PDB file of C-alpha atoms in Angstrom:
ATOM      1  CA  MET P  91      10.203 -37.940  -7.617  1.00 66.00           C
ATOM      2  CA  GLY P  92      11.841 -35.529  -6.191  1.00 89.00           C
ATOM      3  CA  THR P  93      11.035 -32.043  -3.535  1.00 94.00           C
ATOM      4  CA  THR P  94       7.123 -30.875  -3.997  1.00 96.00           C
ATOM      5  CA  ALA P  95       5.990 -28.204  -3.099  1.00 97.00           C
ATOM      6  CA  ILE P  96       2.707 -27.454  -2.063  1.00 97.00           C
ATOM      7  CA  PHE P  97       1.485 -23.766  -2.686  1.00 97.00           C
ATOM      8  CA  GLY P  98      -1.134 -22.653  -0.315  1.00 94.00           C
ATOM      9  CA  ALA P  99      -2.069 -25.183   2.954  1.00 88.00           C
ATOM     10  CA  GLY P 100      -5.605 -24.710   3.681  1.00 89.00           C
ATOM     11  CA  VAL P 101      -7.864 -27.621   3.721  1.00 89.00           C
ATOM     12  CA  MET P 102      -7.062 -28.807   0.787  1.00 91.00           C
ATOM     13  CA  GLY P 103      -2.964 -27.813   0.775  1.00 93.00           C
ATOM     14  CA  GLU P 104      -3.083 -29.610   4.158  1.00 93.00           C
ATOM     15  CA  THR P 105      -5.480 -32.628   3.209  1.00 92.00           C
ATOM     16  CA  LEU P 106      -2.669 -33.392   0.635  1.00 93.00           C
ATOM     17  CA  LEU P 107       0.147 -32.990   2.893  1.00 94.00           C
ATOM     18  CA  SER P 108      -0.714 -35.409   5.040  1.00 93.00           C
ATOM     19  CA  GLY P 109      -1.567 -37.797   2.702  1.00 92.00           C
ATOM     20  CA  LEU P 110       1.362 -37.746   1.047  1.00 93.00           C
ATOM     21  CA  LEU P 111       3.746 -38.192   3.737  1.00 94.00           C
ATOM     22  CA  ARG P 112       1.422 -41.171   5.250  1.00 91.00           C
ATOM     23  CA  SER P 113       1.662 -42.834   1.503  1.00 90.00           C
ATOM     24  CA  GLY P 114       5.328 -43.174   2.736  1.00 91.00           C
ATOM     25  CA  ARG P 115       6.747 -38.973   0.841  1.00 93.00           C
ATOM     26  CA  ASP P 116      10.114 -37.802   3.675  1.00 94.00           C
ATOM     27  CA  ALA P 117       9.303 -34.848   4.963  1.00 94.00           C
ATOM     28  CA  GLY P 118      11.964 -33.277   4.332  1.00 94.00           C
ATOM     29  CA  ASP P 119      11.360 -33.533   0.792  1.00 95.00           C
ATOM     30  CA  LEU P 120       8.041 -31.708   0.963  1.00 96.00           C
ATOM     31  CA  VAL P 121       7.752 -28.267   2.047  1.00 96.00           C
ATOM     32  CA  ILE P 122       4.852 -25.983   1.597  1.00 96.00           C
ATOM     33  CA  THR P 123       4.112 -22.136   1.476  1.00 95.00           C
ATOM     34  CA  GLU P 124       1.550 -20.083   3.473  1.00 92.00           C
ATOM     35  CA  ARG P 125       0.451 -16.607   3.764  1.00 90.00           C
ATOM     36  CA  ASN P 126      -0.714 -16.872   7.307  1.00 91.00           C
ATOM     37  CA  PRO P 127       2.886 -16.961   9.044  1.00 90.00           C
ATOM     38  CA  GLU P 128       0.672 -17.984  12.431  1.00 92.00           C
ATOM     39  CA  ARG P 129      -0.257 -21.271  10.727  1.00 93.00           C
ATOM     40  CA  ALA P 130       2.700 -21.679   8.194  1.00 92.00           C
ATOM     41  CA  ALA P 131       4.080 -21.945  11.394  1.00 93.00           C
ATOM     42  CA  LEU P 132       2.419 -24.451  12.866  1.00 94.00           C
ATOM     43  CA  LEU P 133       1.917 -26.437   9.830  1.00 94.00           C
ATOM     44  CA  ALA P 134       5.931 -26.220   9.685  1.00 94.00           C
ATOM     45  CA  GLU P 135       5.881 -27.867  13.563  1.00 94.00           C
ATOM     46  CA  LYS P 136       3.039 -30.076  12.764  1.00 94.00           C
ATOM     47  CA  TYR P 137       4.635 -32.454   9.895  1.00 95.00           C
ATOM     48  CA  ALA P 138       8.025 -31.110   9.882  1.00 95.00           C
ATOM     49  CA  VAL P 139       8.552 -29.800   6.999  1.00 95.00           C
ATOM     50  CA  ARG P 140       9.449 -26.842   5.587  1.00 95.00           C
ATOM     51  CA  ALA P 141       7.608 -23.323   4.853  1.00 95.00           C
ATOM     52  CA  LEU P 142       9.099 -20.827   2.607  1.00 95.00           C
ATOM     53  CA  SER P 143       8.295 -18.005   0.576  1.00 94.00           C
ATOM     54  CA  ASN P 144       6.594 -18.840  -2.956  1.00 95.00           C
ATOM     55  CA  ALA P 145       9.861 -17.803  -4.523  1.00 95.00           C
ATOM     56  CA  GLU P 146      11.575 -19.538  -1.821  1.00 95.00           C
ATOM     57  CA  ALA P 147       9.878 -23.262  -3.075  1.00 96.00           C
ATOM     58  CA  ALA P 148       9.626 -22.777  -6.612  1.00 96.00           C
ATOM     59  CA  ASP P 149      13.673 -22.542  -6.963  1.00 95.00           C
ATOM     60  CA  LEU P 150      13.972 -25.468  -5.033  1.00 94.00           C
ATOM     61  CA  ALA P 151      10.918 -27.886  -6.273  1.00 95.00           C
ATOM     62  CA  ASP P 152      10.587 -30.770  -8.378  1.00 95.00           C
ATOM     63  CA  THR P 153       6.652 -30.615  -8.536  1.00 96.00           C
ATOM     64  CA  LEU P 154       4.542 -27.220  -7.382  1.00 97.00           C
ATOM     65  CA  VAL P 155       1.093 -28.157  -6.606  1.00 97.00           C
ATOM     66  CA  LEU P 156      -1.018 -24.470  -6.349  1.00 97.00           C
ATOM     67  CA  VAL P 157      -3.678 -24.850  -4.168  1.00 95.00           C
ATOM     68  CA  VAL P 158      -4.441 -21.120  -3.754  1.00 93.00           C
ATOM     69  CA  LYS P 159      -8.314 -19.589  -4.332  1.00 89.00           C
ATOM     70  CA  PRO P 160      -8.630 -18.662  -7.950  1.00 88.00           C
ATOM     71  CA  GLN P 161      -8.483 -15.361  -7.055  1.00 89.00           C
ATOM     72  CA  ASP P 162      -5.555 -15.740  -6.115  1.00 92.00           C
ATOM     73  CA  MET P 163      -3.949 -17.479  -8.705  1.00 94.00           C
ATOM     74  CA  GLU P 164      -2.469 -15.611 -11.381  1.00 93.00           C
ATOM     75  CA  GLY P 165      -1.203 -13.125  -8.582  1.00 94.00           C
ATOM     76  CA  LEU P 166       0.721 -16.285  -7.316  1.00 96.00           C
ATOM     77  CA  LEU P 167       2.022 -17.159 -11.135  1.00 96.00           C
ATOM     78  CA  ASP P 168       3.166 -13.472 -11.194  1.00 95.00           C
ATOM     79  CA  GLU P 169       5.606 -14.523  -8.125  1.00 95.00           C
ATOM     80  CA  ILE P 170       6.938 -17.727  -9.355  1.00 96.00           C
ATOM     81  CA  ARG P 171       7.098 -17.632 -12.625  1.00 95.00           C
ATOM     82  CA  ASP P 172      10.280 -16.653 -12.953  1.00 95.00           C
ATOM     83  CA  HIS P 173      11.383 -19.267 -10.873  1.00 95.00           C
ATOM     84  CA  VAL P 174      10.205 -22.388 -12.776  1.00 95.00           C
ATOM     85  CA  ARG P 175      12.499 -24.535 -14.571  1.00 93.00           C
ATOM     86  CA  GLU P 176      12.524 -26.676 -17.611  1.00 90.00           C
ATOM     87  CA  GLY P 177      11.317 -30.193 -16.242  1.00 90.00           C
ATOM     88  CA  ASN P 178       8.680 -29.090 -13.496  1.00 94.00           C
ATOM     89  CA  THR P 179       5.496 -30.327 -13.335  1.00 95.00           C
ATOM     90  CA  VAL P 180       3.578 -27.307 -12.224  1.00 97.00           C
ATOM     91  CA  VAL P 181       0.087 -28.928 -10.663  1.00 97.00           C
ATOM     92  CA  SER P 182      -3.402 -26.999 -10.411  1.00 96.00           C
ATOM     93  CA  LEU P 183      -5.930 -27.198  -7.983  1.00 94.00           C
ATOM     94  CA  ALA P 184      -7.758 -24.748  -8.267  1.00 90.00           C
ATOM     95  CA  ALA P 185     -10.856 -24.863  -9.859  1.00 86.00           C
ATOM     96  CA  GLY P 186     -11.711 -23.280 -12.968  1.00 86.00           C
ATOM     97  CA  ILE P 187      -7.822 -22.570 -13.828  1.00 91.00           C
ATOM     98  CA  THR P 188      -7.381 -23.820 -16.828  1.00 93.00           C
ATOM     99  CA  THR P 189      -3.922 -25.453 -18.824  1.00 95.00           C
ATOM    100  CA  GLU P 190      -3.811 -22.656 -20.892  1.00 94.00           C
ATOM    101  CA  PHE P 191      -4.426 -19.951 -18.500  1.00 94.00           C
ATOM    102  CA  LEU P 192      -1.654 -21.044 -16.833  1.00 95.00           C
ATOM    103  CA  GLU P 193       0.071 -22.231 -20.287  1.00 95.00           C
ATOM    104  CA  ALA P 194       0.501 -18.158 -20.916  1.00 95.00           C
ATOM    105  CA  ARG P 195       1.484 -17.217 -17.485  1.00 95.00           C
ATOM    106  CA  LEU P 196       4.570 -19.924 -17.014  1.00 96.00           C
ATOM    107  CA  PRO P 197       7.290 -20.114 -19.025  1.00 95.00           C
ATOM    108  CA  GLU P 198       7.278 -21.665 -22.610  1.00 94.00           C
ATOM    109  CA  GLY P 199       6.933 -25.194 -22.731  1.00 94.00           C
ATOM    110  CA  SER P 200       5.878 -25.602 -18.820  1.00 95.00           C
ATOM    111  CA  SER P 201       3.957 -29.242 -18.272  1.00 96.00           C
ATOM    112  CA  VAL P 202       0.960 -28.549 -16.518  1.00 97.00           C
ATOM    113  CA  VAL P 203      -1.274 -30.519 -14.817  1.00 97.00           C
ATOM    114  CA  ARG P 204      -5.331 -29.534 -14.064  1.00 96.00           C
ATOM    115  CA  VAL P 205      -6.614 -31.503 -11.201  1.00 96.00           C
ATOM    116  CA  MET P 206     -10.738 -31.318 -10.034  1.00 94.00           C
ATOM    117  CA  PRO P 207     -10.280 -32.903  -6.717  1.00 94.00           C
ATOM    118  CA  ASN P 208     -12.936 -33.508  -3.833  1.00 93.00           C
ATOM    119  CA  THR P 209     -13.718 -32.884   0.148  1.00 92.00           C
ATOM    120  CA  PRO P 210     -13.354 -36.783   1.139  1.00 94.00           C
ATOM    121  CA  ALA P 211      -9.886 -36.512   0.277  1.00 92.00           C
ATOM    122  CA  LEU P 212      -9.599 -35.195   4.295  1.00 90.00           C
ATOM    123  CA  VAL P 213     -10.147 -39.100   4.412  1.00 92.00           C
ATOM    124  CA  ASP P 214      -8.251 -40.583   2.120  1.00 92.00           C
ATOM    125  CA  GLN P 215     -11.127 -41.383   0.083  1.00 94.00           C
ATOM    126  CA  GLY P 216     -11.184 -38.590  -2.448  1.00 95.00           C
ATOM    127  CA  MET P 217     -12.097 -38.760  -6.683  1.00 96.00           C
ATOM    128  CA  ALA P 218     -10.046 -37.080  -8.457  1.00 96.00           C
ATOM    129  CA  GLY P 219      -9.975 -35.844 -12.321  1.00 96.00           C
ATOM    130  CA  ILE P 220      -6.454 -35.023 -13.985  1.00 97.00           C
ATOM    131  CA  SER P 221      -5.829 -33.549 -17.274  1.00 96.00           C
ATOM    132  CA  PRO P 222      -2.712 -32.438 -19.257  1.00 96.00           C
ATOM    133  CA  GLY P 223      -1.674 -29.300 -20.979  1.00 95.00           C
ATOM    134  CA  ARG P 224       0.005 -29.103 -23.732  1.00 95.00           C
ATOM    135  CA  HIS P 225       3.306 -30.022 -23.105  1.00 94.00           C
ATOM    136  CA  CYS P 226       2.642 -32.306 -20.268  1.00 93.00           C
ATOM    137  CA  THR P 227       4.518 -35.941 -20.704  1.00 91.00           C
ATOM    138  CA  ASP P 228       3.798 -38.971 -19.728  1.00 93.00           C
ATOM    139  CA  ALA P 229       5.632 -39.010 -16.770  1.00 92.00           C
ATOM    140  CA  HIS P 230       4.434 -35.595 -15.949  1.00 92.00           C
ATOM    141  CA  LEU P 231       0.839 -36.783 -15.552  1.00 94.00           C
ATOM    142  CA  SER P 232       1.745 -39.630 -14.171  1.00 94.00           C
ATOM    143  CA  GLU P 233       3.392 -37.732 -10.804  1.00 92.00           C
ATOM    144  CA  ALA P 234       0.259 -35.749 -11.203  1.00 93.00           C
ATOM    145  CA  GLU P 235      -1.627 -39.409 -10.343  1.00 95.00           C
ATOM    146  CA  ALA P 236       1.161 -40.671  -7.648  1.00 92.00           C
ATOM    147  CA  LEU P 237       0.599 -36.943  -5.850  1.00 92.00           C
ATOM    148  CA  LEU P 238      -3.141 -37.062  -5.493  1.00 93.00           C
ATOM    149  CA  SER P 239      -3.760 -41.297  -4.974  1.00 94.00           C
ATOM    150  CA  SER P 240      -2.105 -40.093  -1.996  1.00 92.00           C
ATOM    151  CA  CYS P 241      -5.807 -39.416  -0.773  1.00 92.00           C
ATOM    152  CA  GLY P 242      -7.828 -41.212  -2.633  1.00 94.00           C
ATOM    153  CA  LYS P 243      -8.319 -42.563  -6.100  1.00 96.00           C
ATOM    154  CA  VAL P 244      -7.253 -40.725  -9.351  1.00 97.00           C
ATOM    155  CA  VAL P 245      -9.060 -41.070 -12.874  1.00 97.00           C
ATOM    156  CA  ARG P 246      -7.597 -39.409 -16.504  1.00 96.00           C
ATOM    157  CA  LEU P 247      -9.749 -37.176 -19.048  1.00 96.00           C
ATOM    158  CA  GLU P 248     -10.002 -34.690 -21.512  1.00 95.00           C
ATOM    159  CA  GLU P 249      -9.402 -31.231 -19.684  1.00 95.00           C
ATOM    160  CA  LYS P 250     -13.045 -31.074 -21.953  1.00 94.00           C
ATOM    161  CA  HIS P 251     -14.593 -33.434 -19.438  1.00 96.00           C
ATOM    162  CA  LEU P 252     -13.498 -31.712 -16.534  1.00 94.00           C
ATOM    163  CA  ASP P 253     -16.560 -29.585 -15.720  1.00 93.00           C
ATOM    164  CA  ALA P 254     -18.303 -32.612 -15.865  1.00 95.00           C
ATOM    165  CA  VAL P 255     -15.986 -34.271 -13.783  1.00 96.00           C
ATOM    166  CA  THR P 256     -16.597 -30.855 -10.736  1.00 94.00           C
ATOM    167  CA  ALA P 257     -20.706 -31.420 -11.236  1.00 95.00           C
ATOM    168  CA  ILE P 258     -20.555 -35.487 -10.157  1.00 96.00           C
ATOM    169  CA  SER P 259     -17.773 -35.544  -8.484  1.00 96.00           C
ATOM    170  CA  GLY P 260     -16.281 -32.186  -6.703  1.00 94.00           C
ATOM    171  CA  SER P 261     -19.722 -30.867  -5.867  1.00 95.00           C
ATOM    172  CA  GLY P 262     -20.882 -34.283  -5.339  1.00 96.00           C
ATOM    173  CA  PRO P 263     -20.306 -34.561  -1.766  1.00 96.00           C
ATOM    174  CA  ALA P 264     -22.774 -31.461  -1.370  1.00 97.00           C
ATOM    175  CA  TYR P 265     -25.578 -33.443  -2.770  1.00 97.00           C
ATOM    176  CA  ILE P 266     -25.056 -36.881  -0.618  1.00 97.00           C
ATOM    177  CA  PHE P 267     -24.850 -34.095   2.729  1.00 98.00           C
ATOM    178  CA  TYR P 268     -28.354 -32.645   1.366  1.00 97.00           C
ATOM    179  CA  VAL P 269     -29.681 -36.066   1.505  1.00 97.00           C
ATOM    180  CA  VAL P 270     -28.261 -37.466   4.569  1.00 98.00           C
ATOM    181  CA  GLU P 271     -29.526 -33.404   6.202  1.00 98.00           C
ATOM    182  CA  ALA P 272     -33.288 -34.699   4.617  1.00 98.00           C
ATOM    183  CA  MET P 273     -33.261 -38.297   5.558  1.00 98.00           C
ATOM    184  CA  ILE P 274     -32.365 -37.231   9.503  1.00 98.00           C
ATOM    185  CA  GLU P 275     -35.402 -34.920   9.149  1.00 98.00           C
ATOM    186  CA  ALA P 276     -37.583 -37.333   8.597  1.00 98.00           C
ATOM    187  CA  GLY P 277     -36.342 -39.866  11.260  1.00 98.00           C
ATOM    188  CA  VAL P 278     -37.082 -36.875  13.811  1.00 98.00           C
ATOM    189  CA  VAL P 279     -40.656 -36.056  11.908  1.00 98.00           C
ATOM    190  CA  LEU P 280     -41.208 -39.780  12.304  1.00 98.00           C
ATOM    191  CA  GLY P 281     -40.509 -39.941  16.419  1.00 98.00           C
ATOM    192  CA  LEU P 282     -36.640 -41.140  16.412  1.00 98.00           C
ATOM    193  CA  PRO P 283     -34.596 -38.731  18.168  1.00 98.00           C
ATOM    194  CA  ARG P 284     -31.792 -37.046  16.803  1.00 98.00           C
ATOM    195  CA  ALA P 285     -28.691 -38.773  17.371  1.00 98.00           C
ATOM    196  CA  THR P 286     -30.814 -41.954  16.629  1.00 98.00           C
ATOM    197  CA  ALA P 287     -32.028 -40.958  13.413  1.00 98.00           C
ATOM    198  CA  THR P 288     -28.226 -39.593  12.338  1.00 98.00           C
ATOM    199  CA  GLU P 289     -26.816 -42.843  13.648  1.00 98.00           C
ATOM    200  CA  LEU P 290     -29.394 -45.254  11.315  1.00 98.00           C
ATOM    201  CA  VAL P 291     -29.065 -42.484   8.201  1.00 98.00           C
ATOM    202  CA  VAL P 292     -24.605 -42.408   8.014  1.00 98.00           C
ATOM    203  CA  GLN P 293     -24.991 -46.500   8.579  1.00 98.00           C
ATOM    204  CA  THR P 294     -27.267 -47.123   5.821  1.00 98.00           C
ATOM    205  CA  LEU P 295     -25.417 -44.578   3.445  1.00 97.00           C
ATOM    206  CA  TYR P 296     -21.812 -46.262   3.958  1.00 97.00           C
ATOM    207  CA  GLY P 297     -23.275 -49.867   3.807  1.00 98.00           C
ATOM    208  CA  ALA P 298     -24.584 -49.247   0.678  1.00 97.00           C
ATOM    209  CA  ALA P 299     -21.754 -47.113  -0.496  1.00 97.00           C
ATOM    210  CA  THR P 300     -19.818 -50.412   0.102  1.00 97.00           C
ATOM    211  CA  MET P 301     -21.990 -52.984  -1.762  1.00 97.00           C
ATOM    212  CA  LEU P 302     -21.881 -50.765  -4.686  1.00 97.00           C
ATOM    213  CA  LYS P 303     -18.244 -50.592  -4.359  1.00 95.00           C
ATOM    214  CA  GLU P 304     -17.328 -54.464  -3.652  1.00 97.00           C
ATOM    215  CA  THR P 305     -20.792 -55.950  -5.199  1.00 97.00           C
ATOM    216  CA  HIS P 306     -19.738 -54.417  -8.589  1.00 95.00           C
ATOM    217  CA  GLU P 307     -23.445 -54.963  -9.131  1.00 97.00           C
ATOM    218  CA  HIS P 308     -25.576 -52.233 -11.303  1.00 97.00           C
ATOM    219  CA  PRO P 309     -27.678 -49.751  -8.908  1.00 97.00           C
ATOM    220  CA  THR P 310     -30.494 -50.479 -10.395  1.00 97.00           C
ATOM    221  CA  VAL P 311     -30.055 -54.066  -9.678  1.00 97.00           C
ATOM    222  CA  LEU P 312     -29.634 -53.249  -5.532  1.00 97.00           C
ATOM    223  CA  ARG P 313     -32.278 -51.115  -5.651  1.00 97.00           C
ATOM    224  CA  GLU P 314     -33.847 -53.650  -7.314  1.00 96.00           C
ATOM    225  CA  GLN P 315     -33.471 -56.455  -4.044  1.00 96.00           C
ATOM    226  CA  VAL P 316     -34.767 -54.081  -1.612  1.00 96.00           C
ATOM    227  CA  SER P 317     -37.900 -52.709  -3.457  1.00 96.00           C
ATOM    228  CA  SER P 318     -40.532 -55.602  -2.540  1.00 95.00           C
ATOM    229  CA  PRO P 319     -43.375 -55.297  -4.609  1.00 94.00           C
ATOM    230  CA  GLY P 320     -46.506 -53.676  -3.178  1.00 94.00           C
ATOM    231  CA  GLY P 321     -44.274 -53.167   0.210  1.00 96.00           C
ATOM    232  CA  THR P 322     -42.446 -49.355   1.930  1.00 97.00           C
ATOM    233  CA  THR P 323     -39.913 -48.873  -0.367  1.00 97.00           C
ATOM    234  CA  VAL P 324     -41.810 -49.170  -3.483  1.00 96.00           C
ATOM    235  CA  ALA P 325     -44.061 -46.752  -1.835  1.00 97.00           C
ATOM    236  CA  ALA P 326     -41.265 -44.567  -1.160  1.00 97.00           C
ATOM    237  CA  LEU P 327     -39.740 -45.055  -3.879  1.00 97.00           C
ATOM    238  CA  ARG P 328     -43.282 -43.862  -5.835  1.00 97.00           C
ATOM    239  CA  GLN P 329     -42.929 -40.510  -3.715  1.00 97.00           C
ATOM    240  CA  LEU P 330     -39.957 -39.656  -5.308  1.00 97.00           C
ATOM    241  CA  ASP P 331     -40.761 -39.865  -8.562  1.00 96.00           C
ATOM    242  CA  ASP P 332     -43.533 -38.447  -8.357  1.00 97.00           C
ATOM    243  CA  HIS P 333     -41.803 -35.623  -7.189  1.00 97.00           C
ATOM    244  CA  LYS P 334     -39.486 -35.883  -9.878  1.00 98.00           C
ATOM    245  CA  VAL P 335     -36.270 -36.149  -7.105  1.00 97.00           C
ATOM    246  CA  ARG P 336     -34.566 -38.135 -11.036  1.00 96.00           C
ATOM    247  CA  ALA P 337     -34.943 -35.222 -13.153  1.00 97.00           C
ATOM    248  CA  ALA P 338     -34.241 -32.255 -10.047  1.00 97.00           C
ATOM    249  CA  PHE P 339     -31.201 -34.460  -9.803  1.00 97.00           C
ATOM    250  CA  VAL P 340     -30.272 -34.720 -13.407  1.00 97.00           C
ATOM    251  CA  ASN P 341     -30.576 -30.500 -13.635  1.00 98.00           C
ATOM    252  CA  ALA P 342     -29.039 -29.825 -10.818  1.00 97.00           C
ATOM    253  CA  MET P 343     -26.164 -31.347 -12.172  1.00 96.00           C
ATOM    254  CA  GLU P 344     -26.371 -29.554 -15.792  1.00 97.00           C
ATOM    255  CA  ALA P 345     -26.055 -26.351 -13.827  1.00 96.00           C
ATOM    256  CA  ALA P 346     -23.125 -27.084 -11.583  1.00 94.00           C
ATOM    257  CA  ALA P 347     -21.552 -28.102 -14.719  1.00 93.00           C
ATOM    258  CA  ALA P 348     -22.522 -24.791 -16.618  1.00 93.00           C
ATOM    259  CA  ARG P 349     -21.333 -22.684 -13.579  1.00 91.00           C
ATOM    260  CA  SER P 350     -17.855 -24.512 -13.730  1.00 89.00           C
ATOM    261  CA  ARG P 351     -17.635 -23.989 -17.384  1.00 88.00           C
ATOM    262  CA  GLN P 352     -19.377 -19.914 -16.631  1.00 87.00           C
ATOM    263  CA  LEU P 353     -16.227 -19.672 -13.949  1.00 82.00           C
ATOM    264  CA  ALA P 354     -13.230 -21.078 -16.426  1.00 80.00           C
ATOM    265  CA  SER P 355     -14.584 -18.813 -19.470  1.00 78.00           C
ATOM    266  CA  GLY P 356     -13.427 -16.036 -17.343  1.00 72.00           C
ATOM    267  CA  HIS P 357      -9.915 -18.080 -16.368  1.00 67.00           C
ATOM    268  CA  VAL P 358      -8.808 -18.789 -20.040  1.00 60.00           C
TER     269      VAL P 358
END
């Protein structure tokens, strides 16, 4: 895959870097850039990779992975534009930054891939959606796919679907944490020590997710297996239905997708 440069070694940048190393990539083939000199030095020592300036990294890299904040993207592209060569792959993990925005600020014909990752990549359980730009070949897309596969699963989609990906998997961990918080609070209200309630909820979540993944059963089937007629689960689910929780989740994700479109419209 040649040399990969990660521009912006914040949480997600470091996550990708560590995932690549765990997957077998040679540290000599990886470089990072980071505005904070102390953090750059720390990561260079921790992972035995080189920390370079943006221009130096762009000159050296075959694959350029842009992991800066959306508001910093235009400045970074200005810095590296003249250092991007034909054949390079430019992979952007910045929320709301369209391939059109990137292509307009890079040399004509640049191969661009847009990615929507999520935070479980921190524990190698990420879910990323990737979309090719106008000049992206299948080989370039496969390269981006291999990069993101180092810390989770990857699905290829047309860019028009990335707002939905943002709403479902990009923001999705927050919805899960929100539900977990509520369940823990319920345990405390019911008299359980907080630590015990937390253990019960986290393991229940892990077990339920594992069942979904390994049994390949539809979630409705699995839910019905727990829901004995006239039992405790049915009583609880009736309350959720009475409070329109299902509809609230759908509305929440529609709102997230709408906000994603709004953010992207400012970066076209």
